Coordinates of C-alpha atoms and ligand atoms in Angstrom, one line a residue:
M10 CA 32.2 -1.7 6.5
N11 CA 34.3 0.5 8.9
D12 CA 34.7 2.7 5.7
V13 CA 32.4 5.2 7.4
P14 CA 33.1 6.8 10.2
A15 CA 30.6 7.3 12.7
I16 CA 29.9 10.5 12.4
E17 CA 27.4 10.0 16.2
A18 CA 30.3 11.6 18.1
R19 CA 30.4 14.3 15.5
L20 CA 27.1 14.7 16.1
S21 CA 25.9 14.5 20.1
G22 CA 24.9 18.0 21.4
M23 CA 23.8 18.9 17.9
E24 CA 19.4 19.9 17.8
P25 CA 17.4 17.4 16.0
A26 CA 16.7 20.5 13.1
Q27 CA 20.6 20.9 12.4
I28 CA 20.7 17.2 12.2
L29 CA 17.7 17.0 9.5
R30 CA 19.8 19.5 7.7
Q31 CA 23.2 18.4 8.3
V32 CA 23.0 15.0 7.5
F33 CA 19.6 14.5 6.1
G34 CA 19.2 17.2 3.4
Y35 CA 15.7 18.5 4.2
T36 CA 14.8 22.3 5.8
A37 CA 11.5 21.6 7.8
F38 CA 10.4 18.1 9.9
R39 CA 7.2 17.1 8.3
G40 CA 3.9 17.1 10.8
L41 CA 4.4 14.9 13.6
Q42 CA 8.2 14.5 13.5
D43 CA 9.2 17.0 15.7
S44 CA 7.1 16.1 18.6
V45 CA 8.1 12.0 17.9
I46 CA 11.8 13.2 18.3
Q47 CA 11.4 15.1 21.5
H48 CA 9.3 12.8 22.7
V49 CA 12.0 9.8 22.3
M50 CA 14.6 12.3 23.8
A51 CA 13.2 12.9 26.4
G52 CA 13.5 9.3 27.3
G53 CA 10.0 9.0 26.8
D54 CA 8.3 5.1 24.5
A55 CA 6.4 6.4 21.6
L56 CA 3.6 5.0 18.8
V57 CA 3.5 6.2 15.6
L58 CA 0.8 5.8 13.4
M59 CA 2.1 7.3 10.0
P60 CA 0.6 6.2 6.4
T61 CA 3.4 4.9 4.0
G62 CA 6.0 8.2 2.7
G63 CA 4.5 10.1 6.2
G64 CA 8.5 10.4 6.9
K65 CA 8.8 7.7 9.7
S66 CA 12.2 6.9 9.8
L67 CA 13.1 10.4 10.6
C68 CA 11.6 9.7 13.7
Y69 CA 14.1 6.9 15.7
Q70 CA 16.8 8.3 12.7
I71 CA 17.6 11.2 14.4
P72 CA 17.3 11.1 17.8
A73 CA 19.6 7.7 17.2
L74 CA 22.5 10.0 16.1
A75 CA 21.2 13.1 19.0
L76 CA 21.7 10.8 21.5
P77 CA 24.5 9.0 22.9
G78 CA 24.9 5.2 22.7
L79 CA 24.2 3.0 20.0
A80 CA 20.6 2.6 18.2
I81 CA 18.5 -0.9 17.9
V82 CA 15.8 -1.2 14.7
I83 CA 14.0 -4.1 14.7
S84 CA 12.7 -4.5 10.7
P85 CA 11.3 -7.5 9.1
L86 CA 12.5 -7.8 6.2
I87 CA 16.6 -8.4 4.8
A88 CA 15.7 -6.3 2.1
L89 CA 14.0 -3.7 3.8
M90 CA 16.9 -3.8 5.9
D91 CA 20.0 -3.5 3.4
D92 CA 18.1 -0.3 1.9
Q93 CA 18.0 1.2 5.6
V94 CA 21.7 0.7 5.7
A95 CA 22.6 1.4 2.4
A96 CA 20.7 4.9 2.6
L97 CA 22.2 5.6 5.9
R98 CA 25.8 4.9 4.7
Q99 CA 25.0 7.3 2.3
Q100 CA 24.6 10.2 4.3
G101 CA 27.1 9.2 6.2
V102 CA 25.8 7.3 9.2
A103 CA 27.8 4.0 11.2
A104 CA 25.2 1.5 9.7
A105 CA 25.1 -1.6 9.5
A106 CA 22.3 -4.8 9.8
L107 CA 22.1 -8.5 11.2
H108 CA 19.9 -10.7 9.3
S109 CA 20.7 -14.3 8.1
E110 CA 22.2 -13.3 4.9
L111 CA 25.5 -11.5 5.6
E112 CA 28.6 -13.2 4.2
D113 CA 31.1 -15.0 6.2
G114 CA 32.9 -12.8 8.8
E115 CA 30.2 -9.6 8.2
G116 CA 28.8 -11.1 11.4
R117 CA 32.1 -10.6 13.4
D118 CA 33.2 -6.9 11.4
I119 CA 29.4 -6.0 13.4
F120 CA 29.9 -7.5 16.5
R121 CA 33.8 -5.9 17.1
A122 CA 32.3 -2.3 15.6
I123 CA 29.2 -2.9 18.0
H124 CA 31.8 -3.7 21.5
D125 CA 33.8 -0.4 19.8
D126 CA 31.1 2.0 20.0
A127 CA 31.9 2.2 15.9
L128 CA 28.5 2.3 15.2
D129 CA 25.1 4.7 15.0
V130 CA 22.2 2.5 14.0
L131 CA 22.3 -1.2 14.0
Y132 CA 19.2 -3.3 11.8
V133 CA 18.4 -6.9 13.0
S134 CA 14.9 -9.1 12.2
P135 CA 13.1 -10.1 15.1
E136 CA 14.6 -13.8 15.6
R137 CA 18.2 -12.2 15.1
L138 CA 17.6 -10.5 18.1
I139 CA 15.9 -12.8 20.4
S140 CA 18.5 -15.6 19.3
G141 CA 22.2 -16.6 19.5
G142 CA 23.2 -14.2 23.0
L143 CA 22.7 -11.1 20.9
L144 CA 20.9 -9.8 23.8
D145 CA 23.7 -10.1 26.1
R146 CA 26.2 -8.6 24.3
L147 CA 23.5 -5.8 24.2
A148 CA 23.1 -5.5 27.2
Q149 CA 26.6 -4.7 27.6
V150 CA 26.6 -1.9 25.5
K151 CA 24.7 1.6 25.9
L152 CA 21.8 1.9 23.9
S153 CA 20.0 5.4 22.7
L154 CA 16.9 3.6 22.1
I155 CA 15.3 0.4 20.4
A156 CA 12.8 1.3 17.9
V157 CA 10.3 -1.3 16.3
D158 CA 9.5 -1.1 12.4
E159 CA 6.3 -1.9 11.0
A160 CA 4.9 -3.0 14.9
H161 CA 1.6 -4.8 12.8
C162 CA 3.2 -7.5 12.8
V163 CA 2.4 -8.6 16.0
S164 CA -1.1 -7.8 15.6
Q165 CA -3.1 -11.1 15.2
W166 CA -5.3 -9.7 13.1
G167 CA -3.3 -8.2 10.6
H168 CA -2.5 -10.7 7.4
E169 CA 1.3 -10.0 8.2
F170 CA 1.5 -11.2 11.4
R171 CA 4.5 -12.5 12.9
P172 CA 4.8 -14.7 15.2
E173 CA 9.1 -13.2 16.0
Y174 CA 7.3 -10.2 16.9
R175 CA 5.6 -11.8 20.6
N176 CA 8.8 -12.1 22.0
L177 CA 9.5 -8.6 21.8
A178 CA 8.0 -7.9 24.8
I179 CA 11.2 -9.0 26.8
L180 CA 12.5 -6.0 25.7
R181 CA 11.0 -3.5 28.3
E182 CA 12.5 -6.0 31.3
R183 CA 15.9 -6.7 29.0
F184 CA 17.2 -2.5 28.6
P185 CA 14.6 -0.9 31.0
G186 CA 14.8 2.9 30.5
V187 CA 16.1 3.0 26.5
P188 CA 13.6 4.6 25.1
R189 CA 11.0 2.0 22.8
I190 CA 9.6 3.5 19.4
A191 CA 6.8 1.2 17.5
L192 CA 6.1 2.4 14.1
T193 CA 3.3 1.0 11.6
A194 CA 0.9 2.5 8.5
T195 CA -1.5 0.2 9.5
A196 CA -4.0 2.8 11.2
D197 CA -6.9 0.6 12.5
Q198 CA -7.9 0.6 16.5
R199 CA -7.5 -2.6 17.5
T200 CA -3.8 -3.3 15.5
R201 CA -3.1 0.5 17.6
D202 CA -4.3 -1.6 21.0
D203 CA -2.8 -5.2 19.9
I204 CA 1.5 -2.9 19.4
L205 CA 1.2 -1.8 22.8
R206 CA -0.6 -4.8 24.7
G207 CA 1.8 -7.1 22.4
L208 CA 4.9 -4.8 23.1
D209 CA 4.2 -4.2 26.5
M210 CA 3.7 -0.4 25.9
H211 CA 0.9 0.9 27.4
D212 CA 2.8 4.1 28.9
A213 CA 3.6 5.2 25.3
R214 CA 2.3 8.4 23.9
V215 CA 0.7 8.0 20.6
F216 CA 1.3 9.9 17.8
A217 CA -1.3 9.3 15.2
A218 CA -0.8 11.3 12.0
S219 CA -3.4 12.4 9.4
F220 CA -3.3 9.2 6.7
H221 CA -4.5 11.5 4.1
R222 CA -2.3 11.6 1.2
A223 CA -3.4 14.5 -1.4
N224 CA -0.6 13.3 -3.9
L225 CA -3.2 9.2 -3.9
H226 CA -5.6 10.0 -6.4
V227 CA -7.8 7.0 -6.0
S228 CA -10.6 5.9 -8.2
A229 CA -12.5 2.7 -8.1
Q230 CA -14.7 1.2 -11.2
P231 CA -16.5 -2.2 -11.5
K232 CA -15.4 -5.0 -14.0
T233 CA -16.3 -4.9 -17.6
S234 CA -13.3 -6.3 -19.3
E235 CA -11.0 -6.3 -16.9
T236 CA -8.0 -7.1 -19.3
Q237 CA -9.2 -3.5 -21.8
Q238 CA -9.7 -2.1 -18.5
L239 CA -6.1 -2.6 -17.2
L240 CA -4.9 -2.0 -20.6
D241 CA -6.7 1.3 -20.7
F242 CA -5.2 2.1 -17.9
L243 CA -1.6 1.2 -18.4
R244 CA -1.5 3.6 -21.9
G245 CA 0.2 6.5 -21.6
R246 CA 1.9 5.3 -18.4
E247 CA 4.9 3.9 -20.0
G248 CA 7.9 4.8 -18.6
Q249 CA 6.3 4.3 -15.3
C250 CA 6.9 2.0 -12.6
G251 CA 3.8 0.4 -11.3
I252 CA 1.8 -3.1 -9.2
V253 CA -0.7 -4.7 -10.3
Y254 CA -3.0 -6.8 -7.9
C255 CA -4.5 -10.3 -8.3
G256 CA -6.6 -11.9 -5.9
S257 CA -4.6 -15.4 -6.7
R258 CA -1.4 -16.1 -8.3
A259 CA -3.4 -18.1 -11.4
K260 CA -4.3 -14.8 -12.0
T261 CA -0.6 -12.9 -11.6
E262 CA 0.7 -15.1 -14.6
R263 CA -1.9 -15.4 -17.0
T264 CA -2.8 -10.9 -16.4
A265 CA 1.3 -10.8 -16.5
E266 CA 1.2 -13.0 -19.9
R267 CA -1.2 -11.1 -21.7
L268 CA 0.8 -7.7 -20.9
V269 CA 4.1 -9.4 -21.7
A270 CA 2.2 -10.5 -24.8
R271 CA 1.8 -6.9 -26.0
G272 CA 4.8 -5.8 -25.3
L273 CA 5.0 -4.5 -21.5
P274 CA 7.4 -4.7 -18.8
A275 CA 5.6 -6.9 -16.6
I276 CA 6.8 -9.4 -13.9
V277 CA 5.2 -11.5 -11.8
F278 CA 5.7 -12.0 -7.6
H279 CA 4.1 -14.2 -5.8
A280 CA 4.6 -16.7 -2.5
G281 CA 4.9 -20.0 -4.9
L282 CA 7.3 -18.8 -6.9
P283 CA 11.2 -20.2 -5.9
P284 CA 12.9 -18.2 -3.5
E285 CA 15.4 -17.5 -6.8
V286 CA 13.1 -16.0 -8.6
K287 CA 11.6 -13.6 -6.2
R288 CA 14.5 -12.5 -5.3
A289 CA 15.9 -11.7 -8.6
A290 CA 12.1 -10.3 -9.3
A291 CA 12.4 -7.9 -6.0
K292 CA 16.1 -7.0 -7.1
R293 CA 15.1 -5.8 -10.1
F294 CA 12.3 -3.6 -9.2
R295 CA 14.8 -2.1 -6.3
G296 CA 16.9 -1.7 -9.5
G297 CA 14.8 1.5 -10.7
E298 CA 12.9 0.2 -13.8
A299 CA 10.1 0.7 -15.4
L300 CA 8.2 -2.6 -14.1
I301 CA 4.7 -3.3 -14.0
V302 CA 4.6 -6.0 -11.5
V303 CA 1.9 -8.1 -11.7
A304 CA 1.5 -9.4 -7.9
T305 CA -0.7 -11.2 -5.2
I306 CA -0.1 -9.5 -2.0
A307 CA 2.6 -11.1 -1.3
F308 CA 4.6 -9.1 -2.6
G309 CA 4.2 -5.9 -0.3
M310 CA 6.1 -5.4 2.9
G311 CA 8.7 -3.6 2.5
I312 CA 8.5 -2.2 -0.6
D313 CA 10.0 1.4 0.3
R314 CA 10.4 1.7 -3.6
P315 CA 9.5 5.9 -3.6
D316 CA 8.4 6.2 -7.2
V317 CA 5.8 3.8 -7.8
R318 CA 3.8 5.7 -9.4
Y319 CA 0.1 3.2 -9.8
V320 CA -1.1 0.5 -8.4
V321 CA -4.5 -1.3 -10.0
H322 CA -6.2 -4.0 -7.9
L323 CA -7.6 -6.1 -10.4
D324 CA -9.1 -7.8 -7.4
M325 CA -11.2 -6.8 -4.5
P326 CA -9.1 -6.7 -1.6
D327 CA -11.0 -8.1 2.0
S328 CA -10.1 -5.0 4.1
P329 CA -9.8 -0.9 4.6
E330 CA -6.7 -1.9 6.4
G331 CA -5.1 -3.5 3.6
Y332 CA -6.5 -1.6 0.5
Y333 CA -4.5 1.1 1.9
Q334 CA -1.5 -0.5 3.1
Q335 CA -1.0 -1.7 -0.8
I336 CA -2.2 1.1 -2.6
G337 CA -0.2 2.9 0.0
R338 CA 3.0 1.8 -1.8
A339 CA 2.4 4.3 -4.3
G340 CA 4.2 8.0 -4.6
R341 CA 6.0 7.6 -1.8
D342 CA 8.2 10.4 -2.8
G343 CA 5.4 12.5 -3.0
E344 CA 4.8 12.7 -6.5
R345 CA 1.7 12.5 -8.3
A346 CA 0.1 8.7 -7.5
D347 CA -3.1 7.2 -9.2
T348 CA -5.1 3.6 -8.3
L349 CA -7.0 1.6 -9.5
L350 CA -9.8 -0.7 -8.0
L351 CA -11.7 -3.2 -10.1
H352 CA -14.7 -4.7 -8.6
G353 CA -17.9 -6.6 -9.1
M354 CA -20.4 -9.0 -7.6
D355 CA -18.3 -12.1 -7.8
D356 CA -14.8 -10.8 -5.7
I357 CA -18.2 -9.8 -3.1
A358 CA -19.4 -13.0 -3.2
R359 CA -16.2 -15.0 -3.1
A360 CA -15.3 -13.4 0.3
R361 CA -17.9 -13.9 2.0
H362 CA -17.9 -17.3 1.2
F363 CA -14.5 -18.0 2.2
L364 CA -15.0 -16.2 5.5
S365 CA -18.0 -18.4 6.2
L366 CA -16.2 -21.3 5.7
S367 CA -13.4 -20.0 7.5
A368 CA -12.4 -21.5 10.9
A369 CA -11.4 -18.9 12.4
P370 CA -12.7 -18.3 15.8
D371 CA -16.1 -16.3 16.0
M372 CA -15.0 -13.4 17.4
Q373 CA -12.3 -13.5 14.9
K374 CA -14.6 -13.8 12.5
R375 CA -16.9 -10.9 13.5
V376 CA -14.1 -8.9 12.9
M377 CA -12.7 -10.5 9.6
R378 CA -16.8 -9.4 8.4
S379 CA -16.9 -5.8 9.4
R380 CA -13.8 -4.9 7.5
L381 CA -15.1 -6.6 4.7
E382 CA -18.3 -5.4 5.1
A383 CA -16.5 -2.0 5.1
M384 CA -14.7 -2.6 2.4
V385 CA -17.7 -3.7 0.0
A386 CA -19.2 0.1 1.1
L387 CA -16.2 1.9 -0.2
T388 CA -16.3 0.1 -3.6
E389 CA -20.2 1.5 -4.5
S390 CA -19.4 4.7 -2.3
A391 CA -21.0 7.6 -4.4
T392 CA -19.7 10.5 -2.0
C393 CA -15.9 11.1 -1.5
R394 CA -14.0 8.3 -1.2
T395 CA -10.5 9.2 0.0
R396 CA -13.6 10.0 3.1
A397 CA -14.9 7.2 2.9
L398 CA -11.7 5.5 2.9
L399 CA -9.8 7.5 6.1
A400 CA -13.4 7.3 7.5
C401 CA -12.6 3.3 8.4
F402 CA -9.9 4.4 10.4
G403 CA -11.6 7.0 11.9
E404 CA -10.0 9.7 10.5
E405 CA -12.9 12.4 9.4
L406 CA -11.4 14.7 6.4
P407 CA -13.8 17.5 6.7
E408 CA -14.4 17.5 3.0
G409 CA -14.6 16.1 0.2
C410 CA -10.7 15.4 -0.9
G411 CA -10.8 17.1 -4.4
H412 CA -8.4 14.2 -5.8
C413 CA -10.4 10.9 -5.9
D414 CA -13.0 9.2 -9.2
T415 CA -16.4 10.8 -7.0
C416 CA -15.3 14.2 -6.4
A417 CA -14.0 14.7 -9.5
A418 CA -17.2 13.1 -11.1
P419 CA -20.0 12.4 -8.6
P420 CA -22.1 9.4 -9.8
D421 CA -25.7 10.4 -10.5
M422 CA -27.6 9.1 -7.7
F423 CA -31.1 7.6 -8.4
D424 CA -34.0 6.0 -6.8
G425 CA -33.6 2.4 -7.4
T426 CA -36.4 0.5 -5.5
E427 CA -38.8 0.4 -8.1
D428 CA -35.5 -2.1 -10.5
A429 CA -34.5 -3.3 -7.1
Q430 CA -38.2 -5.0 -7.5
K431 CA -38.0 -6.4 -11.1
V432 CA -34.8 -7.9 -10.4
L433 CA -35.7 -9.4 -6.4
S434 CA -39.9 -10.4 -7.4
A435 CA -37.7 -12.1 -10.9
A436 CA -35.3 -13.7 -8.5
Y437 CA -37.7 -15.1 -6.6
R438 CA -40.5 -16.2 -9.1
T439 CA -37.7 -18.2 -10.7
R440 CA -37.3 -19.9 -7.7
Q441 CA -33.7 -18.2 -5.9
I442 CA -31.8 -20.8 -8.5
F443 CA -30.6 -19.0 -11.5
G444 CA -27.6 -16.6 -11.6
A445 CA -27.3 -12.8 -12.7
L446 CA -27.1 -14.3 -17.0
H447 CA -30.6 -15.8 -16.7
L448 CA -32.2 -13.8 -14.4
I449 CA -31.3 -10.4 -16.6
A450 CA -32.3 -12.8 -19.9
V451 CA -36.2 -12.5 -18.0
L452 CA -36.0 -9.3 -17.6
R453 CA -35.3 -7.6 -20.5
G454 CA -37.3 -10.5 -22.7
D455 CA -35.0 -12.1 -24.0
K456 CA -36.0 -15.9 -25.5
T457 CA -33.1 -18.1 -24.6
E458 CA -33.2 -21.5 -24.7
A459 CA -33.2 -22.0 -21.2
V460 CA -35.7 -19.1 -20.6
I461 CA -37.7 -20.9 -22.8
R462 CA -37.4 -24.9 -21.7
H463 CA -38.2 -23.1 -18.2
G464 CA -41.3 -21.7 -19.2
H465 CA -40.1 -18.6 -17.6
D466 CA -41.3 -16.4 -20.6
L467 CA -44.9 -16.6 -18.8
L468 CA -44.2 -15.2 -16.0
P469 CA -45.7 -11.5 -15.6
T470 CA -41.8 -10.3 -14.6
F471 CA -40.7 -11.9 -18.4
G472 CA -39.6 -8.6 -20.0
I473 CA -40.9 -5.7 -17.3
G474 CA -37.4 -4.4 -18.0
A475 CA -36.7 -4.2 -21.7
E476 CA -36.4 -0.4 -21.1
H477 CA -32.9 -1.3 -20.1
N478 CA -30.0 -2.5 -21.7
A479 CA -27.8 -5.6 -19.8
A480 CA -25.2 -3.7 -18.6
Y481 CA -27.7 -1.6 -17.0
W482 CA -29.1 -5.0 -14.8
R483 CA -25.9 -6.1 -14.3
S484 CA -24.9 -2.9 -12.2
V485 CA -28.1 -3.3 -10.0
I486 CA -27.6 -6.4 -9.4
R487 CA -24.2 -5.8 -8.2
Q488 CA -25.3 -3.2 -6.3
L489 CA -28.3 -5.3 -5.0
V490 CA -25.6 -8.0 -3.6
A491 CA -23.2 -5.4 -2.3
Q492 CA -25.8 -4.0 0.0
G493 CA -27.0 -7.2 1.0
L494 CA -30.0 -7.9 -0.5
L495 CA -29.4 -10.6 -2.9
D496 CA -27.1 -13.2 -2.0
V497 CA -24.9 -14.8 -4.3
D498 CA -24.3 -18.9 -3.7
V499 CA -20.7 -19.5 -4.5
E500 CA -20.8 -23.3 -4.8
G501 CA -24.3 -23.5 -6.4
H502 CA -23.2 -21.6 -9.4
G503 CA -24.1 -18.3 -8.6
S504 CA -27.5 -18.7 -8.0
L505 CA -28.7 -15.4 -6.6
R506 CA -30.8 -15.5 -3.2
L507 CA -32.9 -13.1 -1.3
V508 CA -31.5 -11.9 2.1
D509 CA -35.1 -12.1 3.3
E510 CA -35.0 -9.1 6.1
R511 CA -33.1 -7.0 3.4
A512 CA -35.0 -7.6 0.3
W513 CA -38.8 -8.0 1.6
P514 CA -38.9 -4.6 2.8
I515 CA -38.3 -3.5 -0.9
L516 CA -40.4 -5.9 -1.9
R517 CA -43.2 -5.0 0.2
R518 CA -42.4 -1.4 -0.8
E519 CA -41.8 -0.3 2.6
A520 CA -38.0 0.8 2.5
Q521 CA -36.5 2.6 -0.4
L522 CA -32.9 2.0 -2.3
M523 CA -30.7 4.1 -3.4
L524 CA -28.2 3.2 -6.4
R525 CA -25.8 4.7 -8.7
R526 CA -25.5 5.2 -12.0
D527 CA -22.2 3.8 -13.2
A528 CA -20.0 5.6 -16.3
A529 CA -20.8 3.9 -19.3
P530 CA -17.6 2.5 -19.8
K531 CA -16.4 4.7 -22.5
P532 CA -13.6 2.4 -24.2
R533 CA -11.6 5.5 -25.5
T534 CA -11.6 8.2 -23.9
P535 CA -9.9 6.9 -20.6
A536 CA -7.1 6.1 -22.2
A537 CA -7.0 9.2 -23.9
R538 CA -7.5 11.5 -20.5
A539 CA -4.6 8.9 -18.7
A540 CA -2.1 9.8 -21.9
K541 CA -3.2 13.2 -21.7
A542 CA -2.7 13.9 -17.8
V543 CA 0.8 12.1 -18.4
A544 CA 1.4 14.5 -21.4
E545 CA 0.9 17.2 -18.7
G546 CA 3.2 15.8 -15.6
A547 CA 5.5 14.9 -18.5
A548 CA 7.9 18.0 -19.9
D549 CA 10.1 17.8 -16.6
V550 CA 10.5 14.3 -16.8
D551 CA 11.5 14.6 -20.5
D552 CA 14.4 16.9 -19.4
P553 CA 17.4 16.6 -20.7
R554 CA 19.3 17.3 -17.6
F555 CA 16.9 15.6 -16.1
L556 CA 18.0 12.2 -17.8
A557 CA 21.0 12.9 -17.9
L558 CA 21.1 13.0 -14.1
R559 CA 19.0 9.4 -14.0
T560 CA 22.0 8.0 -16.1
W561 CA 24.7 9.1 -14.2
R562 CA 22.6 7.8 -10.9
L563 CA 21.5 4.6 -12.5
E564 CA 26.1 4.3 -13.0
E565 CA 26.8 5.1 -9.7
A566 CA 24.5 3.0 -8.7
K567 CA 25.7 -0.4 -10.4
R568 CA 29.5 0.7 -9.3
Q569 CA 28.4 0.9 -5.7
G570 CA 25.8 -2.2 -6.3
V571 CA 22.7 -0.5 -4.1
P572 CA 19.4 0.6 -6.1
P573 CA 19.6 4.0 -7.1
Y574 CA 17.2 5.9 -5.3
V575 CA 19.4 5.3 -2.0
I576 CA 21.8 8.0 -3.9
F577 CA 18.9 10.8 -4.9
H578 CA 15.5 10.1 -5.2
D579 CA 13.4 11.0 -8.6
V580 CA 12.3 14.8 -7.0
T581 CA 15.5 15.7 -5.7
L582 CA 17.2 15.0 -9.2
R583 CA 14.1 17.0 -10.9
E584 CA 14.6 19.9 -8.8
I585 CA 18.2 19.8 -9.6
A586 CA 17.6 19.8 -13.0
G587 CA 15.3 22.7 -12.5
F588 CA 16.7 24.6 -10.1
R589 CA 20.4 23.9 -12.6
P590 CA 22.5 24.6 -8.9
K591 CA 26.0 26.5 -10.7
S592 CA 27.6 25.9 -6.9
L593 CA 28.2 23.3 -4.0
A594 CA 26.2 25.6 -1.1
E595 CA 23.7 26.3 -4.0
L596 CA 23.7 22.7 -4.5
G597 CA 23.4 22.2 -1.2
L598 CA 19.8 24.0 -0.7
V599 CA 18.1 21.2 -3.1
R600 CA 16.0 18.6 -0.9
G601 CA 17.4 15.8 -0.4
V602 CA 21.7 17.0 -0.9
G603 CA 23.2 16.4 2.8
A604 CA 26.8 17.0 3.5
S605 CA 27.6 13.8 3.3
K606 CA 26.2 13.2 -0.2
L607 CA 27.2 17.0 -0.8
E608 CA 30.3 16.4 -0.5
R609 CA 30.6 12.6 -2.8
Y610 CA 28.8 13.7 -5.5
G611 CA 28.5 17.4 -5.4
Q612 CA 31.5 17.6 -7.4
A613 CA 29.9 15.5 -10.4
L614 CA 26.5 17.0 -10.7
L615 CA 27.8 20.6 -11.3
D616 CA 30.3 18.9 -13.8
L617 CA 27.4 16.8 -16.1
L618 CA 25.4 20.1 -15.5
L619 CA 27.7 22.4 -16.8
E620 CA 28.0 20.2 -19.8
Ligands
ADP722 P1 7.7 5.8 5.8 O1 8.9 5.2 6.1 O2 6.9 6.3 6.9 O3 7.1 5.6 5.0 P2 10.5 8.0 5.2 O4 10.1 7.6 6.2 O5 10.6 6.4 4.0 O6 8.4 7.1 4.7 O7 10.0 8.9 3.8 C1 9.0 9.4 2.9 C2 9.6 10.1 2.1 O8 9.5 11.4 2.8 C3 11.6 9.8 2.3 O9 11.9 10.0 1.0 C4 12.4 10.6 2.4 O10 13.6 10.6 2.8 C5 11.3 11.6 3.4 N1 11.0 12.6 3.8 C6 10.7 12.3 5.5 N2 11.1 13.1 6.3 C7 11.3 14.2 5.5 C8 10.8 15.7 5.9 N3 11.2 16.2 7.2 N4 11.5 16.4 4.7 C9 11.2 16.2 3.5 N5 11.0 14.8 3.2 C10 11.2 14.5 4.4
ZN723 ZN1 -12.3 12.4 -2.7

């Protein structure tokens, strides 16, 4: 690890903007980066809230280089640390990571480097930081700053709670006067408060960036035929990398099998797999292949592959926070990324049911309940979906985003009061013990065996909805469940019951109910559309120069044993391919080509372009 000289000495005294250009190869700060960096360099504590891909890393990496001393970066995942360290070394920064998977002697080398003042940035896991006397050693050297990455892990309310993060509150007394910067992509107020409290950072200034990401194209569809919907979405996306989230381990395996059977490059990831299988999956994913990872939400944190082009949810997440984190893993490189959420009545029913069974304290259950209901409302949103999503984090978009499904095709809303009455009275008159299938048969006047056996063909509701097809009634019932007029008895074979206080005002015509007309499933068009969209954006992806650059990058990555995107991002390669620089100076103008990379790879790239 001593092959890279510490450049901090060369950089200290340099302006942050200069470091941004020299080391990272970028011309301008993004959003709040500049203010955060100024604040930390002046010695202040900061809490930074930025969406995934927003550029959090530079907020601590630049002060780490500009300030004298060693920067400590606390990070929860080894893979994440290793990638960041590899990326920094490529940029000429003396960085190292201390964690449980170091080879023999590596730890010793790192300690020596700390002692010799030869290190700029040290990544460390929270448990490693607290154990083995590391704090005492660090107390003997000059620290520039302490960064806590993925700071939401301190929050007990979140699904990524890490008890070790709780110990980090002691950093304040152990290292008084060293600025601390906590960073997260989780946006809601509760998590924010938890971080400030949990890390004992009450005086920190909060920097909250907009969570609006213009490159994320969000969409949702009611489930009609899950596998078909997924295949339609995937058609035209060959060669892209994406994540398909499922609600259960069994479903990830089922789904991946189906995809593989159709010749698609799908792999499974969930927490129940043997460690070596998980490691292999993560390795392939980070290796830059065009994979489809079918996963539970265990596949998540620490995924900083920048070119994930899509995220599909086959089941509804249980909160807008979780949902946003998961779709946020797409398009970190700022290029277009698409997300599709499939949702249905069963998802809602199951999630509500599990929540009611949860042994969590009441207070916590209330929070979980309100998040779940916000998620349900989001799936049924009739107006800009991005706007509805951001509103969950207290951010208000002045107008529609223009890049979500509801903006592209605003759903048709209609007065559904009368049809709701028909469904509710069918449920009521059949004693609220039947599921959707049976109610639809009654409404449509189908003399099924069960209808006859129960004498339901004699009811006044029999056939009162014959003018609509079954899909229509399924849509109405789903929306009644989502809006809380009907309750699904998950343990009682999905029977539908009236939620009295919501249902009776509709039955008595005291209230009105608006419903959305679901787009009729058009089997061929969505796929054709997707294929066209890809074709339009694909010219540059097919560019032979770009492909040659990628091949070069892959070989270079293999040689060095690092993920390809650590060397250059796709965006950078595409810019190089399009711009065709003729000299090192011109090459240095491309985004993402800093001095160190220019020196290492510049000539090779120019030679390659000449061919
Ligand atoms: P986060 O940690 O917030 O998810 P990163 O720090 O990984 O995001 O940054 C996301 C991407 O944006 C990275 O590829 C990074 O190099 C790039 N980036 C960050 N800041 C800038 C900037 N000022 N100009 C151009 N690209 C940037
Ligand atoms: Zn929108």
